Amino acid sequence: MAKLSTIVIFDTNVLLTKPTVLLEYPEAEIVIPEVVLSELDKLKVARVDADLRFRGREVSRLLFDLGADGSLIDGIDLPEGGQIRVAPLDVAGIPLPDGFTTRSSDDKVLATAYLLKNHADLRGSAVSKDCKVKLVTNDLNLLLKAQAYEIEVEQYGSGDDVSFSKRYIVRPFQRYRVPLGILGISLGVFLAILVVAWSAGVWQGNASSTPVLTSEFRALLTNEQERAFNALESLNANPTDISALQILANFYVNRTEAARSFGDDASMIRDARRGIDYLERYLRLRPADFEARNDLAMMQFYAGNIDRAIQEVRAVLEEDANNVAANLNLGTFYLFGIGVRDLESARVQMELVIELTQNDFTHQRAFEIAQQSLMLIAHEEAARDGITLDPHGSEGGDNGE
């Protein structure tokens, strides 16, 4: 039997986009990083969209069925050709490049791809010695990192198969203060409780008064959901309650970011639009809140309103030209925005972000993203001009020579 010529490594977001993508590479060895299985397992109890949990279960069921007659660690032959296996990550005794970590899930996926590319002894027996290694992801932040280490990377699908966010949205940049742990807010559960409460007649008060949930139903809400519900009650009594508007704006911003991180585009766009409404109402009362205006710019971007996103971020820069989040957002819009993509303008913005943040530890994440973005810009420009670059973006020679 001929050896397989390609290793394809899948990121979690691709599997959640289409579980059967596992069967679409019949000439390759499909590798599932062990951390991807952990992320799929977390979805079972995560407070996210039900459809997303369903797709997670579909991936798990498909892997269970494929592994019924063998070991996924050793490799299983696929029905249409190729093989599939799960790859544990073990970096003990293996040197990694400077700055390369394995702390986050993304880092572990990237490390799996890096090791398979650079250490032939870690590959399965079904692949050829000179096989190609390719990482498939719809996360552009991971794409940037992969290109920096010369790992071939592919976004799943093309044209209409890949939605706006999968092609053009990277992880949120401006909300440095938001811990990732609060992003899993479930509006579905929240709204379901309200509907059940209404139909069961468990509201306190009457139809003409502000509705208040009983303590039993409030106990079913997360802290964020209860705060959002209290804010809705306050707005019912006072539509210009600025504190309530801010709470609801942040609620939907966090939900949008959670949906984006799980690849749930429908929820992301829906919640971004809701967030836009509350942010605009809030900013009419407090127009000088630059952080909220940066949030509004990113929500417009997530909702597909690129021109409005740029308009909002420029409004911040007119008042504060050195605003880190605004400059980073504008560079992002130029780098990934449909209809406005401009590599040179993106480069200018990212260089400015580096200048503003290189000695500022509080903006370390912005500094790193700007560096990664410049690497991506350099590689894209080099590919356009037929030049080969090393992993750090330095010219390594002309492909034609």
Tab-separated table of N, CA, C and O in Angstrom, residues 288-336:
chain	number	residue	atom	x	y	z
A	288	ALA	N	-17.880	60.111	25.444
A	288	ALA	CA	-16.430	60.152	25.625
A	288	ALA	C	-15.856	58.850	26.177
A	288	ALA	O	-14.661	58.787	26.481
A	289	ASP	N	-16.664	57.825	26.329
A	289	ASP	CA	-16.169	56.540	26.818
A	289	ASP	C	-15.507	55.793	25.655
A	289	ASP	O	-16.166	55.106	24.875
A	290	PHE	N	-14.186	55.940	25.532
A	290	PHE	CA	-13.467	55.365	24.387
A	290	PHE	C	-13.469	53.838	24.409
A	290	PHE	O	-13.482	53.191	23.362
A	291	GLU	N	-13.442	53.263	25.603
A	291	GLU	CA	-13.466	51.795	25.682
A	291	GLU	C	-14.772	51.261	25.108
A	291	GLU	O	-14.780	50.285	24.344
A	292	ALA	N	-15.887	51.900	25.448
A	292	ALA	CA	-17.181	51.482	24.907
A	292	ALA	C	-17.228	51.703	23.400
A	292	ALA	O	-17.789	50.890	22.663
A	293	ARG	N	-16.617	52.787	22.923
A	293	ARG	CA	-16.633	53.039	21.475
A	293	ARG	C	-15.769	52.014	20.734
A	293	ARG	O	-16.089	51.597	19.622
A	294	ASN	N	-14.675	51.598	21.353
A	294	ASN	CA	-13.876	50.515	20.768
A	294	ASN	C	-14.672	49.216	20.732
A	294	ASN	O	-14.599	48.444	19.772
A	295	ASP	N	-15.433	48.968	21.804
A	295	ASP	CA	-16.305	47.793	21.812
A	295	ASP	C	-17.325	47.875	20.676
A	295	ASP	O	-17.593	46.881	19.992
A	296	LEU	N	-17.895	49.051	20.485
A	296	LEU	CA	-18.879	49.234	19.418
A	296	LEU	C	-18.249	48.994	18.055
A	296	LEU	O	-18.859	48.352	17.190
A	297	ALA	N	-17.024	49.461	17.870
A	297	ALA	CA	-16.333	49.233	16.596
A	297	ALA	C	-16.166	47.742	16.332
A	297	ALA	O	-16.430	47.247	15.235
A	298	MET	N	-15.739	46.983	17.375
A	298	MET	CA	-15.545	45.550	17.174
A	298	MET	C	-16.866	44.821	16.965
A	298	MET	O	-16.951	43.888	16.177
A	299	MET	N	-17.926	45.251	17.644
A	299	MET	CA	-19.229	44.620	17.434
A	299	MET	C	-19.735	44.883	16.008
A	299	MET	O	-20.328	44.009	15.373
A	300	GLN	N	-19.493	46.083	15.501
A	300	GLN	CA	-19.851	46.376	14.107
A	300	GLN	C	-19.063	45.468	13.168
A	300	GLN	O	-19.591	44.957	12.170
A	301	PHE	N	-17.799	45.248	13.492
A	301	PHE	CA	-16.949	44.368	12.680
A	301	PHE	C	-17.477	42.944	12.695
A	301	PHE	O	-17.605	42.287	11.662
A	302	TYR	N	-17.820	42.446	13.886
A	302	TYR	CA	-18.357	41.092	13.997
A	302	TYR	C	-19.690	40.956	13.262
A	302	TYR	O	-20.006	39.888	12.740
A	303	ALA	N	-20.469	42.027	13.250
A	303	ALA	CA	-21.767	41.986	12.579
A	303	ALA	C	-21.640	42.167	11.068
A	303	ALA	O	-22.629	42.061	10.345
A	304	GLY	N	-20.429	42.423	10.574
A	304	GLY	CA	-20.202	42.571	9.140
A	304	GLY	C	-20.307	43.992	8.635
A	304	GLY	O	-20.257	44.220	7.429
A	305	ASN	N	-20.426	44.963	9.550
A	305	ASN	CA	-20.560	46.366	9.149
A	305	ASN	C	-19.175	47.026	9.172
A	305	ASN	O	-18.849	47.806	10.074
A	306	ILE	N	-18.346	46.742	8.169
A	306	ILE	CA	-16.948	47.155	8.195
A	306	ILE	C	-16.805	48.679	8.185
A	306	ILE	O	-16.016	49.250	8.941
A	307	ASP	N	-17.546	49.347	7.308
A	307	ASP	CA	-17.443	50.802	7.221
A	307	ASP	C	-17.814	51.463	8.551
A	307	ASP	O	-17.168	52.422	8.981
A	308	ARG	N	-18.862	50.954	9.189
A	308	ARG	CA	-19.268	51.513	10.483
A	308	ARG	C	-18.200	51.247	11.545
A	308	ARG	O	-17.951	52.094	12.415
A	309	ALA	N	-17.578	50.089	11.467
A	309	ALA	CA	-16.519	49.753	12.425
A	309	ALA	C	-15.363	50.740	12.305
A	309	ALA	O	-14.850	51.251	13.309
A	310	ILE	N	-14.953	51.014	11.079
A	310	ILE	CA	-13.856	51.961	10.856
A	310	ILE	C	-14.262	53.363	11.297
A	310	ILE	O	-13.467	54.096	11.900
A	311	GLN	N	-15.491	53.735	11.026
A	311	GLN	CA	-15.987	55.051	11.440
A	311	GLN	C	-15.900	55.216	12.958
A	311	GLN	O	-15.472	56.265	13.455
A	312	GLU	N	-16.298	54.187	13.694
A	312	GLU	CA	-16.280	54.261	15.151
A	312	GLU	C	-14.855	54.345	15.699
A	312	GLU	O	-14.572	55.120	16.614
A	313	VAL	N	-13.960	53.550	15.137
A	313	VAL	CA	-12.599	53.539	15.664
A	313	VAL	C	-11.887	54.839	15.310
A	313	VAL	O	-11.057	55.355	16.083
A	314	ARG	N	-12.209	55.422	14.179
A	314	ARG	CA	-11.609	56.719	13.823
A	314	ARG	C	-12.116	57.825	14.734
A	314	ARG	O	-11.386	58.789	15.013
A	315	ALA	N	-13.340	57.691	15.203
A	315	ALA	CA	-13.874	58.687	16.138
A	315	ALA	C	-13.051	58.695	17.425
A	315	ALA	O	-12.829	59.755	18.029
A	316	VAL	N	-12.589	57.520	17.845
A	316	VAL	CA	-11.724	57.445	19.021
A	316	VAL	C	-10.378	58.097	18.729
A	316	VAL	O	-9.852	58.889	19.523
A	317	LEU	N	-9.806	57.775	17.571
A	317	LEU	CA	-8.471	58.269	17.235
A	317	LEU	C	-8.453	59.780	17.017
A	317	LEU	O	-7.412	60.418	17.194
A	318	GLU	N	-9.565	60.353	16.624
A	318	GLU	CA	-9.632	61.811	16.491
A	318	GLU	C	-9.449	62.494	17.840
A	318	GLU	O	-8.905	63.599	17.919
A	319	GLU	N	-9.901	61.830	18.890
A	319	GLU	CA	-9.785	62.387	20.240
A	319	GLU	C	-8.519	61.914	20.953
A	319	GLU	O	-7.973	62.620	21.797
A	320	ASP	N	-8.061	60.707	20.625
A	320	ASP	CA	-6.900	60.122	21.309
A	320	ASP	C	-6.098	59.332	20.276
A	320	ASP	O	-6.304	58.126	20.103
A	321	ALA	N	-5.171	60.015	19.608
A	321	ALA	CA	-4.430	59.404	18.496
A	321	ALA	C	-3.578	58.224	18.931
A	321	ALA	O	-3.244	57.362	18.111
A	322	ASN	N	-3.218	58.136	20.205
A	322	ASN	CA	-2.358	57.060	20.694
A	322	ASN	C	-3.130	55.965	21.421
A	322	ASN	O	-2.532	55.161	22.141
A	323	ASN	N	-4.432	55.925	21.255
A	323	ASN	CA	-5.234	54.891	21.885
A	323	ASN	C	-4.840	53.527	21.308
A	323	ASN	O	-5.001	53.276	20.110
A	324	VAL	N	-4.301	52.652	22.158
A	324	VAL	CA	-3.759	51.368	21.689
A	324	VAL	C	-4.844	50.500	21.060
A	324	VAL	O	-4.677	49.956	19.961
A	325	ALA	N	-5.965	50.341	21.760
A	325	ALA	CA	-7.027	49.466	21.258
A	325	ALA	C	-7.558	49.958	19.923
A	325	ALA	O	-7.800	49.163	19.003
A	326	ALA	N	-7.743	51.266	19.787
A	326	ALA	CA	-8.280	51.817	18.542
A	326	ALA	C	-7.308	51.610	17.389
A	326	ALA	O	-7.710	51.244	16.270
A	327	ASN	N	-6.022	51.850	17.629
A	327	ASN	CA	-5.031	51.641	16.566
A	327	ASN	C	-4.935	50.173	16.170
A	327	ASN	O	-4.821	49.837	14.988
A	328	LEU	N	-5.004	49.281	17.158
A	328	LEU	CA	-4.948	47.849	16.864
A	328	LEU	C	-6.194	47.406	16.102
A	328	LEU	O	-6.110	46.635	15.135
A	329	ASN	N	-7.354	47.898	16.514
A	329	ASN	CA	-8.588	47.550	15.811
A	329	ASN	C	-8.561	48.033	14.364
A	329	ASN	O	-8.956	47.306	13.446
A	330	LEU	N	-8.091	49.266	14.159
A	330	LEU	CA	-8.055	49.799	12.799
A	330	LEU	C	-7.115	48.972	11.921
A	330	LEU	O	-7.425	48.662	10.768
A	331	GLY	N	-5.958	48.581	12.485
A	331	GLY	CA	-5.050	47.724	11.733
A	331	GLY	C	-5.682	46.381	11.392
A	331	GLY	O	-5.502	45.850	10.291
A	332	THR	N	-6.449	45.850	12.336
A	332	THR	CA	-7.149	44.584	12.110
A	332	THR	C	-8.176	44.712	10.995
A	332	THR	O	-8.301	43.834	10.140
A	333	PHE	N	-8.917	45.809	11.005
A	333	PHE	CA	-9.940	46.007	9.978
A	333	PHE	C	-9.306	46.099	8.593
A	333	PHE	O	-9.818	45.546	7.624
A	334	TYR	N	-8.159	46.798	8.502
A	334	TYR	CA	-7.466	46.905	7.215
A	334	TYR	C	-6.895	45.555	6.772
A	334	TYR	O	-6.821	45.245	5.592
A	335	LEU	N	-6.500	44.739	7.750
A	335	LEU	CA	-5.871	43.460	7.420
A	335	LEU	C	-6.882	42.398	7.025
A	335	LEU	O	-6.624	41.569	6.152
A	336	PHE	N	-8.075	42.415	7.646
A	336	PHE	CA	-9.025	41.336	7.435
A	336	PHE	C	-10.392	41.774	6.900
A	336	PHE	O	-11.229	40.920	6.617
